[in-house]
CSV table of C-alpha atoms in Angstrom, one decimal:
chain,number,residue,atom,x,y,z
A,7,MET,CA,16.8,30.3,54.0
A,8,MET,CA,18.5,31.3,50.6
A,9,ASN,CA,17.7,29.2,47.7
A,10,PHE,CA,20.2,27.9,45.0
A,11,GLU,CA,19.6,31.0,43.0
A,12,GLU,CA,20.6,33.4,45.6
A,13,PHE,CA,24.3,31.2,45.8
A,14,GLU,CA,25.0,30.2,42.1
A,15,GLU,CA,27.9,31.6,40.2
A,16,LYS,CA,26.8,31.2,37.0
A,17,THR,CA,30.3,30.6,34.2
A,18,ILE,CA,30.1,33.6,31.6
A,19,SER,CA,33.3,31.9,29.7
A,20,ARG,CA,35.8,29.2,30.5
A,21,LYS,CA,39.5,29.0,29.5
A,22,GLU,CA,41.1,25.6,29.0
A,23,ILE,CA,44.4,26.2,30.5
A,24,PHE,CA,45.8,22.5,30.9
A,25,LYS,CA,44.7,19.3,30.1
A,26,GLY,CA,46.9,16.0,32.0
A,27,HIS,CA,46.9,12.6,32.6
A,28,ILE,CA,45.7,13.1,36.6
A,29,ILE,CA,44.2,16.7,36.7
A,30,ASP,CA,42.8,19.7,34.2
A,31,VAL,CA,43.0,23.2,34.9
A,32,VAL,CA,40.3,25.5,33.7
A,33,LEU,CA,39.8,29.4,34.4
A,34,ASP,CA,36.5,30.8,34.7
A,35,GLU,CA,34.5,34.2,34.9
A,36,VAL,CA,31.8,34.0,36.5
A,37,ARG,CA,28.7,36.2,37.6
A,38,LEU,CA,27.9,36.4,40.6
A,39,PRO,CA,24.7,36.5,42.6
A,40,ASN,CA,24.9,40.4,43.3
A,41,GLY,CA,25.6,41.0,39.4
A,42,GLU,CA,29.5,41.3,40.0
A,43,THR,CA,31.7,39.4,37.9
A,44,SER,CA,34.7,37.6,39.4
A,45,THR,CA,37.0,34.5,38.3
A,46,ARG,CA,37.5,30.9,39.3
A,47,GLU,CA,40.8,28.7,39.0
A,48,LEU,CA,39.5,25.3,38.7
A,49,VAL,CA,41.6,22.1,39.0
A,50,PHE,CA,39.6,19.0,38.2
A,51,HIS,CA,40.4,15.5,38.9
A,52,PRO,CA,39.2,12.1,38.6
A,53,GLY,CA,38.7,11.6,42.4
A,54,ALA,CA,40.7,9.0,44.7
A,55,VAL,CA,40.2,6.1,47.1
A,56,ALA,CA,41.8,5.4,50.4
A,57,VAL,CA,41.6,2.5,53.0
A,58,ILE,CA,42.1,2.4,56.5
A,59,PRO,CA,43.3,-1.5,57.2
A,60,VAL,CA,43.5,-2.5,60.3
A,61,THR,CA,44.9,-5.8,61.4
A,62,ALA,CA,43.7,-8.6,63.6
A,63,ASP,CA,46.0,-7.6,66.6
A,64,ASN,CA,44.9,-3.9,66.2
A,65,LYS,CA,47.6,-2.2,63.9
A,66,LEU,CA,47.2,-0.1,61.2
A,67,ILE,CA,48.9,-0.8,57.9
A,68,MET,CA,50.6,2.3,56.1
A,69,VAL,CA,53.0,3.5,53.6
A,70,LYS,CA,55.7,5.6,53.2
A,71,GLN,CA,56.4,7.5,50.2
A,72,PHE,CA,58.1,10.5,48.4
A,73,ARG,CA,55.2,13.1,47.6
A,74,LYS,CA,56.5,15.7,44.7
A,75,PRO,CA,54.4,18.9,45.8
A,76,MET,CA,56.1,19.2,49.0
A,77,GLU,CA,59.4,17.5,48.4
A,78,LYS,CA,59.0,15.1,51.3
A,79,VAL,CA,58.4,11.3,52.5
A,80,LEU,CA,55.0,11.3,54.1
A,81,LEU,CA,53.8,8.2,55.7
A,82,GLU,CA,50.1,7.9,54.8
A,83,ILE,CA,47.1,5.2,54.8
A,84,PRO,CA,47.0,3.3,51.1
A,85,ALA,CA,45.6,5.5,48.7
A,86,GLY,CA,45.2,5.9,44.7
A,87,LYS,CA,43.4,7.9,42.2
A,88,ILE,CA,40.3,6.3,40.6
A,89,ASP,CA,41.3,5.5,36.9
A,90,PRO,CA,39.2,5.8,33.7
A,91,GLY,CA,35.8,3.7,33.8
A,92,GLU,CA,36.3,2.8,37.6
A,93,GLN,CA,33.9,6.4,38.5
A,94,ASP,CA,30.8,3.7,39.6
A,95,HIS,CA,33.0,1.5,41.2
A,96,PRO,CA,35.1,3.4,43.7
A,97,LYS,CA,35.2,0.3,46.3
A,98,GLU,CA,37.1,-2.1,43.6
A,99,THR,CA,39.5,0.5,43.1
A,100,ALA,CA,40.2,0.6,47.0
A,101,GLU,CA,40.6,-3.3,47.1
A,102,ARG,CA,43.0,-3.2,44.3
A,103,GLU,CA,44.9,-0.2,45.8
A,104,LEU,CA,45.0,-2.2,49.1
A,105,GLU,CA,46.2,-5.3,47.2
A,106,GLU,CA,48.9,-3.1,45.2
A,107,GLU,CA,50.4,-1.2,47.8
A,108,THR,CA,50.1,-3.6,50.7
A,109,GLY,CA,49.6,-7.0,49.6
A,110,TYR,CA,46.9,-7.8,51.5
A,111,ARG,CA,42.9,-8.6,50.9
A,112,ALA,CA,40.3,-7.7,53.1
A,113,ASN,CA,37.1,-10.1,54.4
A,114,LYS,CA,35.5,-7.1,55.5
A,115,PHE,CA,35.5,-3.7,53.5
A,116,THR,CA,33.0,-1.1,55.0
A,117,PHE,CA,32.2,2.3,53.3
A,118,VAL,CA,33.1,5.3,55.8
A,119,THR,CA,32.6,8.3,53.9
A,120,SER,CA,33.3,10.4,50.9
A,121,MET,CA,34.7,14.2,50.9
A,122,TYR,CA,35.8,16.6,48.9
A,123,VAL,CA,39.5,17.6,49.8
A,124,SER,CA,39.9,21.0,48.6
A,125,PRO,CA,36.4,22.3,47.7
A,126,GLY,CA,37.6,26.0,47.1
A,127,PHE,CA,39.4,25.3,44.0
A,128,ALA,CA,39.4,21.5,43.0
A,129,ASP,CA,36.6,18.8,42.4
A,130,GLU,CA,38.7,15.7,43.8
A,131,LEU,CA,36.1,13.6,45.8
A,132,LEU,CA,38.3,10.7,47.8
A,133,HIS,CA,36.1,7.8,49.0
A,134,ILE,CA,37.4,6.1,52.3
A,135,TYR,CA,36.6,2.6,53.2
A,136,TYR,CA,37.3,0.3,56.6
A,137,ALA,CA,39.2,-2.9,56.0
A,138,GLU,CA,39.3,-5.5,58.4
A,139,GLU,CA,39.8,-9.3,58.4
A,140,LEU,CA,43.2,-8.7,56.5
A,141,GLU,CA,44.8,-11.7,54.9
A,142,LYS,CA,48.2,-11.9,52.8
A,143,ILE,CA,47.7,-12.5,49.4
A,144,PRO,CA,50.6,-15.4,47.9
A,145,ASN,CA,51.2,-13.4,44.4
A,146,PRO,CA,49.5,-9.6,45.2
A,147,ARG,CA,49.1,-7.7,41.7
A,148,PRO,CA,52.6,-5.6,41.6
A,149,GLN,CA,52.9,-1.7,42.7
A,150,ASP,CA,52.7,0.7,40.2
A,151,ASP,CA,56.0,1.6,38.0
A,152,ASP,CA,56.5,4.8,39.4
A,153,GLU,CA,55.6,4.4,42.8
A,154,ILE,CA,58.3,3.4,45.8
A,155,LEU,CA,56.6,2.4,48.7
A,156,GLU,CA,57.5,1.2,52.2
A,157,LEU,CA,55.0,-0.6,54.5
A,158,TYR,CA,54.4,-0.2,58.0
A,159,THR,CA,52.3,-1.5,60.8
A,160,LEU,CA,51.5,1.0,63.7
A,161,THR,CA,49.3,0.9,67.2
A,162,LEU,CA,47.1,4.0,67.6
A,163,ASP,CA,49.6,5.5,69.9
A,164,GLU,CA,52.4,5.1,67.6
A,165,ALA,CA,50.3,6.6,64.9
A,166,LYS,CA,49.4,9.3,67.0
A,167,ALA,CA,52.9,10.1,67.9
A,168,GLU,CA,53.6,10.2,64.1
A,169,ILE,CA,51.0,12.8,63.8
A,170,ALA,CA,52.7,14.8,66.2
A,171,SER,CA,55.9,14.0,64.6
A,172,GLY,CA,54.7,15.5,61.5
A,173,LEU,CA,55.8,12.4,59.4
A,174,ILE,CA,52.0,11.6,59.4
A,175,CYS,CA,50.6,15.3,57.8
A,176,ASP,CA,47.8,14.7,55.5
A,177,ALA,CA,44.0,14.8,55.7
A,178,LYS,CA,43.2,11.6,54.8
A,179,THR,CA,45.6,9.8,57.2
A,180,ILE,CA,44.6,12.3,60.5
A,181,PHE,CA,41.3,11.7,59.5
A,182,ALA,CA,41.6,8.0,59.5
A,183,VAL,CA,43.4,7.8,62.9
A,184,GLN,CA,41.1,9.6,64.5
A,185,TYR,CA,38.3,7.8,62.7
A,186,TRP,CA,39.9,4.6,64.4
A,187,GLU,CA,40.3,6.3,67.8
A,188,LEU,CA,36.8,7.1,67.7
A,189,GLN,CA,35.7,3.8,67.2
A,190,GLN,CA,38.0,2.3,70.1
A,191,LEU,CA,36.6,4.8,72.4
A,192,LYS,CA,32.7,4.1,71.2
A,193,ARG,CA,33.5,0.3,71.8
A,194,LEU,CA,34.9,1.6,75.6
A,195,LEU,CA,31.8,3.3,76.2
A,196,LYS,CA,29.8,0.9,75.5
A,197,GLU,CA,31.5,-2.0,77.3
A,198,ASP,CA,31.2,0.8,80.5
A,199,ASN,CA,27.7,1.1,80.0
A,200,ARG,CA,26.8,-2.7,80.5
B,4,MET,CA,64.4,1.3,56.8
B,5,MET,CA,65.1,3.3,53.3
B,6,ASN,CA,66.8,6.6,52.9
B,7,PHE,CA,65.6,9.7,51.9
B,8,GLU,CA,67.6,9.0,48.7
B,9,GLU,CA,65.8,5.6,48.0
B,10,PHE,CA,62.4,7.5,47.8
B,11,GLU,CA,63.6,10.8,46.0
B,12,GLU,CA,62.1,12.0,42.8
B,13,LYS,CA,64.7,14.2,41.5
B,14,THR,CA,63.3,17.3,39.1
B,15,ILE,CA,64.8,16.6,35.4
B,16,SER,CA,63.1,20.1,34.2
B,17,ARG,CA,60.0,21.9,35.0
B,18,LYS,CA,57.4,23.5,32.6
B,19,GLU,CA,55.5,26.4,34.1
B,20,ILE,CA,51.7,26.1,32.7
B,21,PHE,CA,50.0,28.5,34.6
B,22,LYS,CA,50.3,31.5,37.4
B,23,GLY,CA,47.2,32.4,38.8
B,24,HIS,CA,45.9,34.6,41.9
B,25,ILE,CA,45.4,31.3,44.0
B,26,ILE,CA,47.3,28.5,42.2
B,27,ASP,CA,50.0,27.9,40.0
B,28,VAL,CA,50.5,24.8,37.9
B,29,VAL,CA,54.2,23.3,36.9
B,30,LEU,CA,54.7,19.9,35.1
B,31,ASP,CA,57.7,18.2,36.2
B,32,GLU,CA,60.1,15.6,34.5
B,33,VAL,CA,61.3,13.5,37.2
B,34,ARG,CA,64.1,10.8,37.9
B,35,LEU,CA,62.6,8.0,39.9
B,36,PRO,CA,65.0,6.2,42.5
B,37,ASN,CA,64.9,3.3,40.3
B,38,GLY,CA,66.7,5.2,37.2
B,39,GLU,CA,63.1,5.8,35.4
B,40,THR,CA,61.8,9.1,34.5
B,41,SER,CA,57.8,10.3,34.8
B,42,THR,CA,56.0,13.2,34.9
B,43,ARG,CA,54.4,15.2,37.9
B,44,GLU,CA,51.4,17.4,37.5
B,45,LEU,CA,51.6,19.7,40.6
B,46,VAL,CA,49.9,22.6,41.9
B,47,PHE,CA,51.2,25.0,44.3
B,48,HIS,CA,48.8,26.7,46.9
B,49,PRO,CA,49.5,29.2,49.5
B,50,GLY,CA,47.6,27.4,52.3
B,51,ALA,CA,44.8,27.7,54.1
B,52,VAL,CA,42.8,28.0,57.6
B,53,ALA,CA,39.8,26.7,59.2
B,54,VAL,CA,38.2,26.9,62.3
B,55,ILE,CA,36.0,24.7,64.1
B,56,PRO,CA,33.7,27.3,66.3
B,57,VAL,CA,31.7,26.1,69.2
B,58,THR,CA,29.4,28.0,71.3
B,59,ALA,CA,28.6,28.0,74.9
B,60,ASP,CA,25.5,25.9,74.4
B,61,ASN,CA,27.6,23.3,72.5
B,62,LYS,CA,26.8,24.1,69.0
B,63,LEU,CA,29.1,24.4,65.8
B,64,ILE,CA,28.9,27.3,63.6
B,65,MET,CA,29.1,26.8,60.2
B,66,VAL,CA,28.6,28.7,56.7
B,67,LYS,CA,26.8,27.8,53.5
B,68,GLN,CA,28.6,28.4,50.3
B,69,PHE,CA,28.2,27.8,46.4
B,70,ARG,CA,31.4,25.7,45.5
B,71,LYS,CA,32.2,26.6,42.0
B,72,PRO,CA,34.6,23.3,41.0
B,73,MET,CA,31.3,20.9,42.1
B,74,GLU,CA,28.4,23.6,41.2
B,75,LYS,CA,27.0,22.9,44.5
B,76,VAL,CA,26.2,24.8,47.8
B,77,LEU,CA,28.3,22.7,50.6
B,78,LEU,CA,27.5,23.5,54.4
B,79,GLU,CA,31.3,23.8,55.7
B,80,ILE,CA,33.1,25.2,58.7
B,81,PRO,CA,34.5,28.6,58.1
B,82,ALA,CA,37.7,28.7,56.5
B,83,GLY,CA,40.1,30.3,54.0
B,84,LYS,CA,42.9,30.9,52.3
B,85,ILE,CA,46.3,32.2,53.3
B,86,ASP,CA,47.3,35.9,52.5
B,87,PRO,CA,50.5,36.6,50.9
B,88,GLY,CA,52.5,37.8,53.9
B,89,GLU,CA,50.5,36.0,56.3
B,90,GLN,CA,52.2,32.5,55.9
B,91,ASP,CA,54.1,32.7,59.4
B,92,HIS,CA,51.0,33.8,61.1
B,93,PRO,CA,48.2,31.0,60.1
B,94,LYS,CA,46.3,31.6,63.4
B,95,GLU,CA,45.9,35.5,62.6
B,96,THR,CA,44.0,34.5,59.4
B,97,ALA,CA,42.0,31.9,61.3
B,98,GLU,CA,41.1,34.8,63.7
B,99,ARG,CA,40.1,36.9,60.8
B,100,GLU,CA,38.1,34.5,58.8
B,101,LEU,CA,36.1,33.6,61.7
B,102,GLU,CA,35.4,37.1,62.1
B,103,GLU,CA,34.5,38.1,58.3
B,104,GLU,CA,32.4,34.9,57.9
B,105,THR,CA,30.6,34.6,61.2
B,106,GLY,CA,30.9,37.8,63.1
B,107,TYR,CA,32.4,36.0,66.2
B,108,ARG,CA,35.4,36.7,67.9
B,109,ALA,CA,36.9,33.7,70.2
B,110,ASN,CA,38.5,34.2,73.4
B,111,LYS,CA,40.0,30.6,73.8
B,112,PHE,CA,41.5,29.5,70.2
B,113,THR,CA,43.7,26.2,70.1
B,114,PHE,CA,45.7,24.6,67.1
B,115,VAL,CA,44.2,21.4,66.1
B,116,THR,CA,46.6,20.0,63.9
B,117,SER,CA,48.0,20.7,60.2
B,118,MET,CA,47.4,19.0,57.1
B,119,TYR,CA,48.1,18.3,53.5
B,120,VAL,CA,44.6,18.0,51.9
B,121,SER,CA,45.8,16.6,48.7
B,122,PRO,CA,49.5,15.6,48.8
B,123,GLY,CA,49.6,13.7,45.3
B,124,PHE,CA,49.4,16.7,43.3
B,125,ALA,CA,49.0,19.7,45.6
B,126,ASP,CA,51.0,21.4,48.2
B,127,GLU,CA,48.1,22.9,50.0
B,128,LEU,CA,48.7,23.0,53.6
B,129,LEU,CA,45.4,23.6,55.8
B,130,HIS,CA,46.1,24.6,59.6
B,131,ILE,CA,42.8,24.1,61.8
B,132,TYR,CA,41.9,25.7,65.1
B,133,TYR,CA,39.1,25.1,67.8
B,134,ALA,CA,37.5,28.4,68.8
B,135,GLU,CA,35.6,28.5,71.9
B,136,GLU,CA,34.1,31.3,74.5
B,137,LEU,CA,32.8,33.2,71.6
B,138,GLU,CA,31.8,36.6,71.7
B,139,LYS,CA,29.1,38.4,68.7
B,140,ILE,CA,31.8,41.1,67.3
B,141,PRO,CA,29.6,44.5,67.5
B,142,ASN,CA,31.0,46.1,63.9
B,143,PRO,CA,32.7,42.6,62.3
B,144,ARG,CA,35.4,42.9,59.3
B,145,PRO,CA,33.1,42.6,56.0
B,146,GLN,CA,33.1,39.5,54.1
B,147,ASP,CA,35.3,39.3,50.8
B,148,ASP,CA,33.2,40.9,47.8
B,149,ASP,CA,32.7,37.5,46.2
B,150,GLU,CA,32.0,35.4,49.0
B,151,ILE,CA,28.4,34.8,49.0
B,152,LEU,CA,27.8,33.2,53.0
B,153,GLU,CA,24.8,31.9,55.0
B,154,LEU,CA,25.4,31.2,58.5
B,155,TYR,CA,24.1,28.1,60.2
B,156,THR,CA,24.3,26.6,63.9
B,157,LEU,CA,23.9,22.8,64.4
B,158,THR,CA,24.0,20.3,67.4
B,159,LEU,CA,26.2,17.4,66.7
B,160,ASP,CA,23.6,14.9,65.6
B,161,GLU,CA,22.3,17.5,63.2
B,162,ALA,CA,26.0,17.9,62.1
B,163,LYS,CA,26.4,14.1,61.7
B,164,ALA,CA,22.6,14.3,59.9
B,165,GLU,CA,24.1,16.5,57.4
B,166,ILE,CA,26.8,14.3,56.6
B,167,ALA,CA,24.6,11.6,55.9
B,168,SER,CA,22.5,13.6,53.9
B,169,GLY,CA,25.4,15.0,51.8
B,170,LEU,CA,25.6,18.7,52.7
B,171,ILE,CA,28.3,18.6,54.6
B,172,CYS,CA,31.0,16.8,52.5
B,173,ASP,CA,34.2,18.5,52.5
B,174,ALA,CA,37.0,16.6,54.3
B,175,LYS,CA,37.9,19.5,56.7
B,176,THR,CA,34.2,19.9,58.0
B,177,ILE,CA,34.0,16.0,58.2
B,178,PHE,CA,37.2,15.9,60.6
B,179,ALA,CA,35.8,18.6,62.1
B,180,VAL,CA,32.6,17.0,63.0
B,181,GLN,CA,34.5,14.1,64.4
B,182,TYR,CA,37.2,15.9,66.2
B,183,TRP,CA,34.4,17.6,68.0
B,184,GLU,CA,32.6,13.9,68.8
B,185,LEU,CA,36.0,12.8,70.1
B,186,GLN,CA,36.6,15.6,72.6
B,187,GLN,CA,32.9,15.1,73.7
B,188,LEU,CA,33.2,11.2,74.3
B,189,LYS,CA,37.0,11.2,75.9
B,190,ARG,CA,34.7,14.1,78.3
B,191,LEU,CA,32.6,11.3,78.8
B,192,LEU,CA,34.9,8.5,79.4
B,193,LYS,CA,36.7,10.6,82.0
B,194,GLU,CA,33.7,11.3,84.1
B,195,ASP,CA,32.6,7.6,83.8
B,196,ASN,CA,36.1,6.5,85.4
B,197,ARG,CA,35.5,9.1,88.2
């Protein structure tokens, strides 16, 4: 088993390319463990949260929205980036995003996992939560000014059909549908073994 | 149900920020459907492939490698970015990456899904394949010069423990372990129902 030092790429120099509202971009020159040099194009991102909100009648609440990088409308689970100062409280961000994007509050909010979405070039860490025992909020916080969203509720079969159709096509949502299916199968297997 | 026009963000102007070897960065000024303007920070990426390679004795082959954005060593399924000219043949890229990173060839190579890894700011599309009936290649193509990798084979329980430990912490690999578990549960349920 190799040590950390046998993997580590040491930064020789860093060039700041872009400081944006959401991402920062830098270009690093690095020294590889074998002594060679290389460059690394890196994107720094404040992180994000996503919620898998499942209703009492076992439907997944999702939002349709336009995504500029692909110039396409995607059907996704509710999600949003972490604002400055929220880094240590991703659960609160997730609860806020669920309220803003769907108008629901969850009485049961369970951490699922955290994942780096594209570790080759970006440090974005996405925290995912499972939300149950939902209730409609009478006067929910409004959506962000620059977000146009449309709400949907889907059964597992409908969600799987939309993955096949390509309308559901992002990593967190495909993961979420699979996670949801896995929970249901585990429950079935438990009942079978009784 | 809203139409595409009710979602679309029209580009008013685009500023090119960075043209790299792996990513391009642009800053768009957009007109929202409600008439307001906003900016979009966008990263364009050529896309990537990942492989879920499972051995005859039901173990997952993974690679340990240093990831500069996080300054950490991660345990991941084999993966790599799509080179220019390979866009229309992601399966070939996946076969090449499997060979280069692990020294294995798969006699059964099945498409699993394609997913945008971070649709809010990046257009990176990741294609995932399931690889079975593996055989060691006598003289495999060498790894990329600037990649230092270490090979591992893990059982499902070991892989789940490494997700819990945080060594496995990227989206494609957490997805892959979950996919693998789901396939095994589906097989179990089928046997139960016989």
